[in-house]
Amino acid sequence: MVGFFQRCSVIRKIPDQHQWLEKVNYSVNDTLQSIRKLSIPPSDYSPNTKFLGIPLGALTYQLVTDTPKEDFQRWIAKKPKRADRLEQWFSQKQVDVLERYYSNTVGWVQQLGQKTVLIDSSAIQNRAKELESFYKGLGYLDAQVDYSIDSTALKKAQLTYQIQTDKQYYISQYKTQIDSKELDSLYYISTNKPLIRAGQPFEPGLLELERKRLIQFFRDNGVYNFQSPSLRYQAAIDSLGLDAGIDLTLKVSNLQIRANDTLITREYKTYPIKSIALYIDQENSNFPFYQSSYSKDSIEIFTQGKLRYKPRALLRGLFMKPGDLYSDTDRNQSYKYFSKLQNFKYPSIGYRPHPEDSTQLQTQVFLTPKERFSLGFDLDVSHSNIQDVGLALGTNAQIRNTFRRTELLKFQIKANLGASQDLGTQENQFFNLFEFGGDLNLNFPHIRPPFSQKDWVAREANPNTRVYIGLGLQQNIGLDKEFYRIGYEYNWQPKSELKFSWKWLDALYVNNRNAENYFNVYRNSFERLEELALSYPQQNYFDDQGRLTIPDGTNTFISDVITGRSTIDQDSNDYRTVLNVAERRNRLSANNLILGNSFNMFYSTKQNLLDETFWQMNLKTELVGNLLHWGLQQFNGDRNENGLLVIDGLEPSRYAKAELTFIRHLRLGKTIWAFRAFGGLALPLGEANSVPFARSFFTGGSNENRGWKVYQLGPGSSDNNNEFNEANMKLAFNAEWRFDLAGKLKGALFADLSNIWNVQDNVTDSKMRFDGWQDLDELALATGFGLRYDFDFFVFRLDTGFKTYNPVYEPDMRWGTDLELKKAVFNIGINYPF
């Protein structure tokens, strides 16, 4: 009954003599068809969106009025003394602000909702014409579309479009009539990829695609002045309508040029390029005239003053060559190349008949360099769980044409000063946290091995080489980490949908300068350790208040337990707990030297940001430490007490890692189904028994398994209480149904399945390890719902996840045990999770 009144309430504000559009039906040749099966184009005129049968958008829109300013004035005039009281309490300016605030609030509610869709004969007729054009575009040239409106209840109606397709016309003969002899010869070269053949349905849309293909073909094969009106089709149709066959003729007429009042006809010809002139327009130059700075093989470079670029660097951007036929594609590739360099403003490329030979072309390229130096500054104020107040100062600089080869050097420095109340009390200063970072990136517009002039990747693939150096320093933050990074990276894109990245050198050194602070940072581990230490008390573990001291008490207690100097039995659970805490401390506080290479392949069919039907695949591989290990062996490197090769006492990391991500989006009617699958594995190699913490996997959080907080799930069926749960194997699967609720407010139902495990490393706990396919029953399932508000430039997201299947429990208790609102996890995010 409640649902009945909710559905009926939408008609309350509908004026008399109007009807609400409740539903739209489609009847094709007297048979009702679903819109999905018909694959007809969407319409702007469609019923209000419903959720569980309720038009939430329309109901929300009806909460407010369409005339907020008039309503506000009527509200003031409703009582004679209200205007006087408002003037006494507020100024007239404040009353105007109140009116504006009210209007803005009404506008926001209207955006949140959806305007009530009424029966509109004009919109219906326009949609009928759209449908008629759609079917005629499929070859049903005699198609007719009518409609009927049926009242279903008070002020409600259903609309039915009645489509009669009649017969489908087809191409019985396909002929050509090309005036130019050269174009006629070119056409027969192009027929290896024709879109039009005899016997096909007569589809005007396909004819237009073939027309565009031929125009592009002619312009890519020397006909630089080809005009699209010169190409048209002529169709011969049986006037009696008895024969559905159509004789189709492709006509290509000669070029028509108007000279004064006379129309001159000229035969199309192909034009080769005779010479190329490249002009460097150096702004603010003291030289007002161009002078020749380079000339070779019919290519000449002109500059105002001294040429500031190596000629080879500029010639790389010329995809056209003297002697080649004119090509639109070559011209566009040159535009794209010079634009991506970020060294020049948008280039200008023109063609004209050569002054010495009108049967050939002269190419003119104009380049205007950008300012060589640019500088920017950043200032951010922030708050986090680490610092009460953070002040970040940053600067970034760009140097173009660094070595006269159109390189781009980017330099960035950022310093952060933070205040922590606890630390501030101890050190008697406000800003007691400090973080500093710097990055240097040098980009080259080609891919070459070091000390070589030979390109490995063609210019058409947009190659790029990036050399980078970075560092980061922290003080009074965590373990006071130092980061040092250096790398050499290749990037190229052979197709618009396919990208490759190869870091053939990627070195990272992480140094924890204050590892003794570990138990001050990882409080969960400390509390577990302190609880055990209190059960086996010794005075040298604790301070005067009876608290386990850091680091002396923690280190002594761990050492006594592991070496057998305590009363804890080595076969007990307490011993294993201390051992796990110690191993985790050693792992998270260990310094790391990571030297290797990685490869990344990304493929996506997504056309633009609005594309909602696409798929993506991302493959990442990483191989670390093998080359460095081999080098240490060859040069008899130092070894530690365990016989392992080290550099200055540090054992370099050695592992192999692979990740594969697959994403699929499907639009079904007005809803979207989104899927994601992820698999990752990182295996220690050689004598290594673990993977660095920075390269391990974790799960949970707003972008993955939304029933668990980030880092709080896994490994396996273990119930760890660590700040950061991580492992070296991961599986994750996500499904999400996205739908409209009201205007810009969207909804979603989701299911997330994921977990992490340890594989072939030093973890011995069977609950944390993946020992076979039977452990797949430890995949944790979260289900839930989400609300999203579309601000156009980003989406604000609130998701609520429930632990539907929790592998921590015994198998018979895993389903639904935590399916309670008080145990739900609320996730806030920006944009969609995948």
Coordinates of C-alpha atoms in Angstrom, one line a residue, residues 12-13 56-66 71 102 106 108-110 112-114 116:
R12 CA -0.1 15.5 -7.5
K13 CA 1.6 18.5 -9.1
L56 CA 12.6 9.0 -7.1
G57 CA 13.9 11.6 -9.5
A58 CA 10.5 13.0 -10.4
L59 CA 9.4 13.0 -6.7
T60 CA 12.6 14.8 -5.7
Y61 CA 12.1 17.5 -8.4
Q62 CA 8.5 18.1 -7.2
L63 CA 9.7 18.9 -3.7
V64 CA 10.5 22.4 -4.9
T65 CA 9.0 25.0 -7.2
D66 CA 10.0 26.2 -10.6
D71 CA 7.7 32.2 -4.2
Y102 CA 16.9 30.0 -1.3
V106 CA 15.9 25.1 -5.0
W108 CA 20.4 22.2 -6.3
V109 CA 17.3 20.1 -5.4
Q110 CA 16.1 20.3 -9.0
L112 CA 19.4 16.3 -7.7
G113 CA 16.0 15.3 -9.1
Q114 CA 14.5 14.8 -12.6
T116 CA 8.6 15.2 -14.5

